[in-house]
Tab-separated table of C-alpha atoms in Angstrom:
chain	number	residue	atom	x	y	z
A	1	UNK	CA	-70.666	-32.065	-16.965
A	2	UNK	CA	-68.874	-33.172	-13.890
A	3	UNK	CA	-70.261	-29.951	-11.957
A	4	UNK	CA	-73.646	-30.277	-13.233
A	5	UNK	CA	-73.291	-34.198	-11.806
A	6	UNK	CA	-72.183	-32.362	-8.133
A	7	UNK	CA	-74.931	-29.904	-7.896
A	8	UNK	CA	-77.175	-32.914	-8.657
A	9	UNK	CA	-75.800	-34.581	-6.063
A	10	UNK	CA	-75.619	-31.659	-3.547
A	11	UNK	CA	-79.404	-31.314	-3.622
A	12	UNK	CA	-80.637	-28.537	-1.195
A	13	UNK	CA	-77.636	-27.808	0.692
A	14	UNK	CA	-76.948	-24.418	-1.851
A	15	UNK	CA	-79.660	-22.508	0.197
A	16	UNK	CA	-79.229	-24.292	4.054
A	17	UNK	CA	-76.537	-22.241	6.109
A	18	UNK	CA	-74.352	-24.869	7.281
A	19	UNK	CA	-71.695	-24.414	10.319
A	20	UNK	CA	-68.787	-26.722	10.753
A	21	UNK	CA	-67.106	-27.973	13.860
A	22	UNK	CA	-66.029	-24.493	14.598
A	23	UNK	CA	-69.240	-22.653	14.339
A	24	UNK	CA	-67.836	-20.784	10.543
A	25	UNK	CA	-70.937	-20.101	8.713
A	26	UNK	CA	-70.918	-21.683	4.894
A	27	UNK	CA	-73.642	-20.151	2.936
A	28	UNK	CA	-74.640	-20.546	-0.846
A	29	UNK	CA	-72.159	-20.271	-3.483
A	30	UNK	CA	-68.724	-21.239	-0.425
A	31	UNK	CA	-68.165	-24.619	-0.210
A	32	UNK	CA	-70.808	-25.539	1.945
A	33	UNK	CA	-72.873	-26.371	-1.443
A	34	UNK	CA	-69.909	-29.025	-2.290
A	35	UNK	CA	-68.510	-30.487	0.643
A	36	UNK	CA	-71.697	-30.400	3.301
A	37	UNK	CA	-75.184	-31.519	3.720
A	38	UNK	CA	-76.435	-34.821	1.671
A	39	UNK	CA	-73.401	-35.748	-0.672
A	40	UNK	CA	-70.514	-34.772	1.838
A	41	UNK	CA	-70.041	-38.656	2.734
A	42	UNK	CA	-70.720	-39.831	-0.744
A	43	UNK	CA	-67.483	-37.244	-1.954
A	44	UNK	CA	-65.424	-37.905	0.874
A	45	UNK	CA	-65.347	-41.632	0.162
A	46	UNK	CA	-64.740	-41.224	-3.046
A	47	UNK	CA	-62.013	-39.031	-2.645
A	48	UNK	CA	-60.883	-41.559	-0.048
A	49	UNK	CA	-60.583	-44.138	-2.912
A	50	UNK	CA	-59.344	-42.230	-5.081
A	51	UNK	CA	-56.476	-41.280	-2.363
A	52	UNK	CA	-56.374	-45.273	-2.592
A	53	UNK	CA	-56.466	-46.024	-5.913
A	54	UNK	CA	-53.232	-43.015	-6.820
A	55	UNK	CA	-50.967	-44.915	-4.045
A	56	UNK	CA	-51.650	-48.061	-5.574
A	57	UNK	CA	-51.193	-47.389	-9.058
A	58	UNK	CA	-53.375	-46.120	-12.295
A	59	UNK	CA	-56.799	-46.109	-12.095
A	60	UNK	CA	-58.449	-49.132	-14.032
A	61	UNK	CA	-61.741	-46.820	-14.308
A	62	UNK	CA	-62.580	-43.319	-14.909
A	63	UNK	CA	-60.704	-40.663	-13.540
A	64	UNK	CA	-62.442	-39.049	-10.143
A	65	UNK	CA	-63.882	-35.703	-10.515
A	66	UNK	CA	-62.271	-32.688	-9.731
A	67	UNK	CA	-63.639	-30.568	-6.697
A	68	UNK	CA	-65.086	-27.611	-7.850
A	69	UNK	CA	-63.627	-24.182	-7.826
A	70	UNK	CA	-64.448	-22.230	-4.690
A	71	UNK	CA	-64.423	-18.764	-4.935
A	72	UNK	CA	-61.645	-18.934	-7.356
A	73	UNK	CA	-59.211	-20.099	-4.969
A	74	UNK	CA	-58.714	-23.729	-5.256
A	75	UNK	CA	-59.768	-25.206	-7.768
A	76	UNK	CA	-59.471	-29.050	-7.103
A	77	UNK	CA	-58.062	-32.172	-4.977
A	78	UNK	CA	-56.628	-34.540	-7.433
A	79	UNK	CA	-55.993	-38.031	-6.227
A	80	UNK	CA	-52.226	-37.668	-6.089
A	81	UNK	CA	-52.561	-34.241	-3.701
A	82	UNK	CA	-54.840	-36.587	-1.540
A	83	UNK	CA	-52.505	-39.102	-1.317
A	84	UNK	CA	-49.576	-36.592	-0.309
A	85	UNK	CA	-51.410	-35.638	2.609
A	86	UNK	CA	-53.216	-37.380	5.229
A	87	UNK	CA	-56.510	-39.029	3.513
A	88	UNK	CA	-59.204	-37.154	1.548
A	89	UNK	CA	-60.507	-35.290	4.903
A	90	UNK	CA	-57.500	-33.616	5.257
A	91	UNK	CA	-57.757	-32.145	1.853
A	92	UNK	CA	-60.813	-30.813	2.533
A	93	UNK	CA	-59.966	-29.285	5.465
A	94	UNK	CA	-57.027	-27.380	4.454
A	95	UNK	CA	-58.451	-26.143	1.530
A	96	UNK	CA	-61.433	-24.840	3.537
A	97	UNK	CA	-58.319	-23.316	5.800
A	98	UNK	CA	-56.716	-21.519	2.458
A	99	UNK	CA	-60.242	-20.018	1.277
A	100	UNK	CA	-61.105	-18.671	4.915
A	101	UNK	CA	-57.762	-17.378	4.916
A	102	UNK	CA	-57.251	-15.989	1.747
A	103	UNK	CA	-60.897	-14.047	2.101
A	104	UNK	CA	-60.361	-12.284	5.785
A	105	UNK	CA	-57.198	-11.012	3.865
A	106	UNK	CA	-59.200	-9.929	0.773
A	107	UNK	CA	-61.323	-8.313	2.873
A	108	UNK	CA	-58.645	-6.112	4.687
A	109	UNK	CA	-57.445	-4.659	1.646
A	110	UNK	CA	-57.028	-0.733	2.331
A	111	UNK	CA	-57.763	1.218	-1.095
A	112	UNK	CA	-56.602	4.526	-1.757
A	113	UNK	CA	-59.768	5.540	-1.400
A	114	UNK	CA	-59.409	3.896	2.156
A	115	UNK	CA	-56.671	5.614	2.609
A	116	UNK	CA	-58.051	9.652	1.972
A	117	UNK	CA	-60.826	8.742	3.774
A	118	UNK	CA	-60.074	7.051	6.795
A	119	UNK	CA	-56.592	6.467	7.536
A	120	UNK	CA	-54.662	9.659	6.843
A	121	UNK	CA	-57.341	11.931	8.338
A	122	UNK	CA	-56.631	10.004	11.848
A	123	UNK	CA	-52.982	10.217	11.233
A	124	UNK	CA	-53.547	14.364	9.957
A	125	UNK	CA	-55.721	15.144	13.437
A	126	UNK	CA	-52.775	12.975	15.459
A	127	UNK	CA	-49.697	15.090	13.584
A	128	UNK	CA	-51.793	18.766	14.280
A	129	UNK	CA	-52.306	18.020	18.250
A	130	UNK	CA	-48.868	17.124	18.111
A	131	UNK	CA	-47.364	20.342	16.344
A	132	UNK	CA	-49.835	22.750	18.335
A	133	UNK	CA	-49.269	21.196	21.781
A	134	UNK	CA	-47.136	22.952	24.713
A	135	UNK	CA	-44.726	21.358	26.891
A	136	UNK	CA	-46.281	19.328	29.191
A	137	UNK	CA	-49.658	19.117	27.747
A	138	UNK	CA	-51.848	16.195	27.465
A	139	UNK	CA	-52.591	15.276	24.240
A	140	UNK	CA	-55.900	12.876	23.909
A	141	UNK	CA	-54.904	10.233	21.237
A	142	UNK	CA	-53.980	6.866	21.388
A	143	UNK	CA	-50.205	6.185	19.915
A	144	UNK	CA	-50.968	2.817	19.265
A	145	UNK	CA	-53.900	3.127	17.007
A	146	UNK	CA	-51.493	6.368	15.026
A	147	UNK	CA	-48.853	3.395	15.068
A	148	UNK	CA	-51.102	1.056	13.689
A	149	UNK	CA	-52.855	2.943	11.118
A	150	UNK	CA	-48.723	3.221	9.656
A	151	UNK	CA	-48.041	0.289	9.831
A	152	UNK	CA	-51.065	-1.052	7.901
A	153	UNK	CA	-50.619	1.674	5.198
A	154	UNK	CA	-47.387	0.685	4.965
A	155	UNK	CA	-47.926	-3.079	4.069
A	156	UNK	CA	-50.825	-1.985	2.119
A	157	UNK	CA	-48.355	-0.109	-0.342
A	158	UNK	CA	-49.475	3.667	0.580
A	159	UNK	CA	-45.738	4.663	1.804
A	160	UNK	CA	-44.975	6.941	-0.919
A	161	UNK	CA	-48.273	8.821	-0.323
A	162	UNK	CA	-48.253	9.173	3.234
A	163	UNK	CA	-44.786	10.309	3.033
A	164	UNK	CA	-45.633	13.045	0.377
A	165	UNK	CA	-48.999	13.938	2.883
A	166	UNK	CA	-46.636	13.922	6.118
A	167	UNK	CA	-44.043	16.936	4.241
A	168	UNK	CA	-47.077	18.873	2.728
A	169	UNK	CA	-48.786	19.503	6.096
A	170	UNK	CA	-45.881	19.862	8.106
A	171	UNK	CA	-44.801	22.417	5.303
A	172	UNK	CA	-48.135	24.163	5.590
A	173	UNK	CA	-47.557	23.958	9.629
A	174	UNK	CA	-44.500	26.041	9.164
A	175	UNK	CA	-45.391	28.653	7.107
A	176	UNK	CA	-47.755	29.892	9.311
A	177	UNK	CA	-45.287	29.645	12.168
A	178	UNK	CA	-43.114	31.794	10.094
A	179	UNK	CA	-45.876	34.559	8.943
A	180	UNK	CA	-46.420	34.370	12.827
A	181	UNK	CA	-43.160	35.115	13.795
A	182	UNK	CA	-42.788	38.115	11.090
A	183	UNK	CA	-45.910	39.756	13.033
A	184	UNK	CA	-43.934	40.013	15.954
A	185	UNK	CA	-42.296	42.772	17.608
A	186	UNK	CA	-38.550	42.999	18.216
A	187	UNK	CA	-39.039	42.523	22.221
A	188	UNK	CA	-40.882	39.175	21.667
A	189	UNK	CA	-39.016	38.409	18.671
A	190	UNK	CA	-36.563	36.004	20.130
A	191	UNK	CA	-38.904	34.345	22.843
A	192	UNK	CA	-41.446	33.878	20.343
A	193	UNK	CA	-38.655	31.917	18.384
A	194	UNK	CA	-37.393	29.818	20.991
A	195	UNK	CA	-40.952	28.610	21.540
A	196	UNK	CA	-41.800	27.847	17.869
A	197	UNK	CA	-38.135	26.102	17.771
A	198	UNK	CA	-38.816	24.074	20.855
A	199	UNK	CA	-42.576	23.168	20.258
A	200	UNK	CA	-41.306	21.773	17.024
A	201	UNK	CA	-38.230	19.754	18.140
A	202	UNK	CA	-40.146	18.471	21.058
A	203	UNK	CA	-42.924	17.389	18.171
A	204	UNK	CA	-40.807	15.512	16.091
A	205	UNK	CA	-40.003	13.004	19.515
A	206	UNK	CA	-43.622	11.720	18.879
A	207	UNK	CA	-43.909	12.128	15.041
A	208	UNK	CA	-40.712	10.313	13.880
A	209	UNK	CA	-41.474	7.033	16.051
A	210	UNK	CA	-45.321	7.209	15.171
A	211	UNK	CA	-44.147	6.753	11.289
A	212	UNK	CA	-41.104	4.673	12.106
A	213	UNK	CA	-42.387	2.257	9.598
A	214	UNK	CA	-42.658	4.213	6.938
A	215	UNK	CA	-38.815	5.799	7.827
A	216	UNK	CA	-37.762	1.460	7.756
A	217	UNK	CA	-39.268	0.593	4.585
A	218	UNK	CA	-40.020	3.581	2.306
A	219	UNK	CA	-37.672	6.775	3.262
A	220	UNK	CA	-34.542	4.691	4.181
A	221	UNK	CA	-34.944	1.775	1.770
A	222	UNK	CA	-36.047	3.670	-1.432
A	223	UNK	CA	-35.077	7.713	-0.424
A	224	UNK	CA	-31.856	6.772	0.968
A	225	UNK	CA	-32.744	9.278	3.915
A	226	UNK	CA	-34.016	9.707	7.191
A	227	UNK	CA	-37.230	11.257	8.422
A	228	UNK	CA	-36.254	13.005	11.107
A	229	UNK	CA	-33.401	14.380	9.087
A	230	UNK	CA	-36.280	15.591	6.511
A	231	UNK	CA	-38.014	16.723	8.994
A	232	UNK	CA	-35.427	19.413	10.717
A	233	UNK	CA	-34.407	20.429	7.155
A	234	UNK	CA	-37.802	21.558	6.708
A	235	UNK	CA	-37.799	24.008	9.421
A	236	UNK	CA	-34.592	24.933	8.416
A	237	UNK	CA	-35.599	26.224	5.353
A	238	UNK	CA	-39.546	27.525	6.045
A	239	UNK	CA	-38.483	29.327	9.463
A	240	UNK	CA	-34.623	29.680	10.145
A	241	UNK	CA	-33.646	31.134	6.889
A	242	UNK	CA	-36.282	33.325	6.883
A	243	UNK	CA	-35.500	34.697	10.022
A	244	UNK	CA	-32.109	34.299	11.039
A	245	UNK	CA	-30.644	37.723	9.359
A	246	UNK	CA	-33.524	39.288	11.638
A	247	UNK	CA	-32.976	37.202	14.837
A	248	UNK	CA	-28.986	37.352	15.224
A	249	UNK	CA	-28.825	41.145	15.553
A	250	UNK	CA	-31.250	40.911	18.226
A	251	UNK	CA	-29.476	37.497	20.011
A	252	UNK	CA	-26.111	39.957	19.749
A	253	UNK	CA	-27.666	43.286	21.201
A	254	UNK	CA	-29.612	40.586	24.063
A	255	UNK	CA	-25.754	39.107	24.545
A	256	UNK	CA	-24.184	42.672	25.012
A	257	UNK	CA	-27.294	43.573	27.824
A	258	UNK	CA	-27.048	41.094	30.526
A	259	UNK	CA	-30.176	39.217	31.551
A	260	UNK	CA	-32.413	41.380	28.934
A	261	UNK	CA	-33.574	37.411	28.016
A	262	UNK	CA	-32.884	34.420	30.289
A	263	UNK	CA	-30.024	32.576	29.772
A	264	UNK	CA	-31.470	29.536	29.007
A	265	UNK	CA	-33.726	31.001	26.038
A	266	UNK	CA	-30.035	32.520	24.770
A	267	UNK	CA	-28.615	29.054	25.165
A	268	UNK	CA	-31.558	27.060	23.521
A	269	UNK	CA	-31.859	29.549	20.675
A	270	UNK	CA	-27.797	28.990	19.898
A	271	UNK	CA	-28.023	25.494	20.068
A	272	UNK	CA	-30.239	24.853	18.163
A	273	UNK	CA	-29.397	27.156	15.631
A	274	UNK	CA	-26.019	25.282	15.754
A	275	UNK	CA	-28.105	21.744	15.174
A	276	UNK	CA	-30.332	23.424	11.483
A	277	UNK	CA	-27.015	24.525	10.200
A	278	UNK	CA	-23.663	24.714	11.956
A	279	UNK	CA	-22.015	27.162	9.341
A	280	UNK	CA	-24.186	30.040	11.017
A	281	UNK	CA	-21.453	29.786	13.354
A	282	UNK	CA	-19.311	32.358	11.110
A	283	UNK	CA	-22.198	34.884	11.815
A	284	UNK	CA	-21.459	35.321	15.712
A	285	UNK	CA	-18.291	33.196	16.317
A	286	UNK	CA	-18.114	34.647	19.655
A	287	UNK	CA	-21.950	34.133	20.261
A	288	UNK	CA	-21.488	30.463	19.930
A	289	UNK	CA	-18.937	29.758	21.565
A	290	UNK	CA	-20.329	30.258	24.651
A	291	UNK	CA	-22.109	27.534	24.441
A	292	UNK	CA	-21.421	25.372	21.559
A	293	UNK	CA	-17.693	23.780	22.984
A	294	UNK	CA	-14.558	23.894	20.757
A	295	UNK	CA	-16.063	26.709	18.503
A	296	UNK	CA	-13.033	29.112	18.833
A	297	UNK	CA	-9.389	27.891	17.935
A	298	UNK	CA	-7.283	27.228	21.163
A	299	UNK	CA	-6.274	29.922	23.375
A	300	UNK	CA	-2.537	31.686	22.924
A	301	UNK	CA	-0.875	33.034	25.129
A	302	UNK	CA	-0.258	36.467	23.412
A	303	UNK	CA	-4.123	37.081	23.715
A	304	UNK	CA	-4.138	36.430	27.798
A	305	UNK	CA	-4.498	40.578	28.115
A	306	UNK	CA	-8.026	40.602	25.762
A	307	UNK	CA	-9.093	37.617	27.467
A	308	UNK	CA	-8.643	39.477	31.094
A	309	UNK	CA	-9.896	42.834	29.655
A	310	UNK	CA	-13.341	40.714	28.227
A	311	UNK	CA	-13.668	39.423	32.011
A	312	UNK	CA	-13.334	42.779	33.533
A	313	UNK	CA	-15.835	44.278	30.948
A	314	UNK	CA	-18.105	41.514	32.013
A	315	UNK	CA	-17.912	41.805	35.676
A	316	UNK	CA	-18.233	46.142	35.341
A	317	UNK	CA	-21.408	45.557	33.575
A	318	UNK	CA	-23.014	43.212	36.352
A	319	UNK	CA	-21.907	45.687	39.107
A	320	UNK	CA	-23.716	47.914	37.134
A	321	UNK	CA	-27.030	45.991	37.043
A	322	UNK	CA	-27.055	45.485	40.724
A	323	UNK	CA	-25.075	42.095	40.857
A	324	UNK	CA	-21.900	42.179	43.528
A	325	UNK	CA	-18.802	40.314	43.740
């Protein structure tokens, strides 16, 4: 009864569109109906009195009727509340305030469906350009709207399936990297896998800070791992296991030919086999060692004469491809 009495008393302000002080527009059905147009002075003096009457002490008359519920956020301003605050206005206002609020963040809510359809396929596009790109290429997206788009699937509870999205099509990346590299002869073998290796490393510098959200909050906090971690273990096993009984003869045979491949490809190659799984070291002890540090034990001094007859191998097989002292 006491919200058939209000819309009596609000009259034709349910279809005006009303704008406060700050130009928000209050339409039908808000609480435009309620608190604007003819019976906004009548309620706010009553709630003034009301405010009055609660600091005073009990009402003598009725009780004062209730706002009504708006939207299903509030769903009234007793007396007492009235009194707690600043006068009957003030009420108003910051329960306007709560229902403005409260519906822009309603509004923002990202579904899953939100999430297929328009979020991870930005974030898929962003991760290929990434994979596919060569050093020193310029890649045309924006890292802050990537960033964004992770960190708003992230407080919108879609971690666990952006994570599980993220491995499955880096995962399919690699495959094909590793049928590609089976297609390959055995003179562009080894260059071929140096680039794949170094296209990828220098991909995960952009794709582990794009989801470092996701890494804070999901992978860390509930996997008890890192991404990047995930990340190199996937290559590990979809590319360098495949091919690493295939690529160290060739590395050795390249190592025993001077300059056959550039020194640097040798050295990035051995490093970073070093960095997907450091036991591979038992495979070429002597491989590594020239450039991973501390790889053999200490020198002795009963091997001195095979250390001197390794350097004067060396230096015989540079004289003989045109290199002098």
């Amino acid at each position: 009864m006491e919200e058939e009495s209000m819309e009596e008393e609000g009259g034709g302000g349910c279809e005006a569109m009303m704008d406060d002080q700050n130009h928000n527009n209050w339409g039908a059905g808000g609480y435009g109906r309620h608190l604007l147009g003819p019976a906004a002075a009548p309620l706010g003096d009553r709630l003034l009195r009301g405010a009055a009457a609660a600091a005073a002490g009990p009402p003598a008359g009725p009780e004062l009727p209730a706002v009504a519920e708006a939207n299903g956020v509030l769903r009234g301003c007793e007396p007492g509340a009235a009194a707690a605050g600043k006068g009957g206005a003030g009420a108003i206002a910051a329960a306007i305030n709560i229902n403005a609020s409260t519906s822009k963040f309603l509004m923002n809510v990202i579904t899953i469906e939100d999430y297929k359809s328009t979020y991870w396929p930005k974030l898929d596009s962003a991760i290929d350009q990434l994979l596919t790109q060569s050093p020193g290429d310029y890649i045309p997206i924006s890292y802050e709207q990537i960033y964004s788009c992770v960190y708003k699937c992230v407080c919108q509870q879609h971690s666990e399936q952006m994570y599980s999205d993220l491995i499955k099509k880096i995962t399919n990346h690699l495959e094909r990297v590793s049928k590609e590299l089976q297609a390959s002869p055995p003179d562009l073998y080894i260059e071929r896998f140096n680039v794949a290796l170094g296209q990828y490393m220098g991909a995960l510098q952009s794709i582990v800070p794009l989801f470092i959200y996701m890494n804070k909050f999901y992978i860390e906090t509930k996997l008890n791992r890192d991404l990047k971690d995930d990340l190199i273990k996937l290559f590990t096993e979809h590319v360098a296991e495949k091919h690493i009984y295939n690529l160290m003869p060739l590395l050795l045979e390249a190592q025993s030919t001077p300059f056959q491949i550039t020194p640097s490809t040798m050295a990035n190659i051995v490093k970073g086999l070093y960095t997907l799984r450091p036991e591979w070291v038992q495979m070429a002890p002597a491989l590594f060692s020239k450039f991973i540090p501390n790889i053999l034990p200490p020198a002795v001094e009963s091997e001195l004469q095979e250390y001197a007859a390794q350097d004067q191998k060396l230096q015989r097989e540079l004289m003989q491809n045109g290199f002098t002292r």
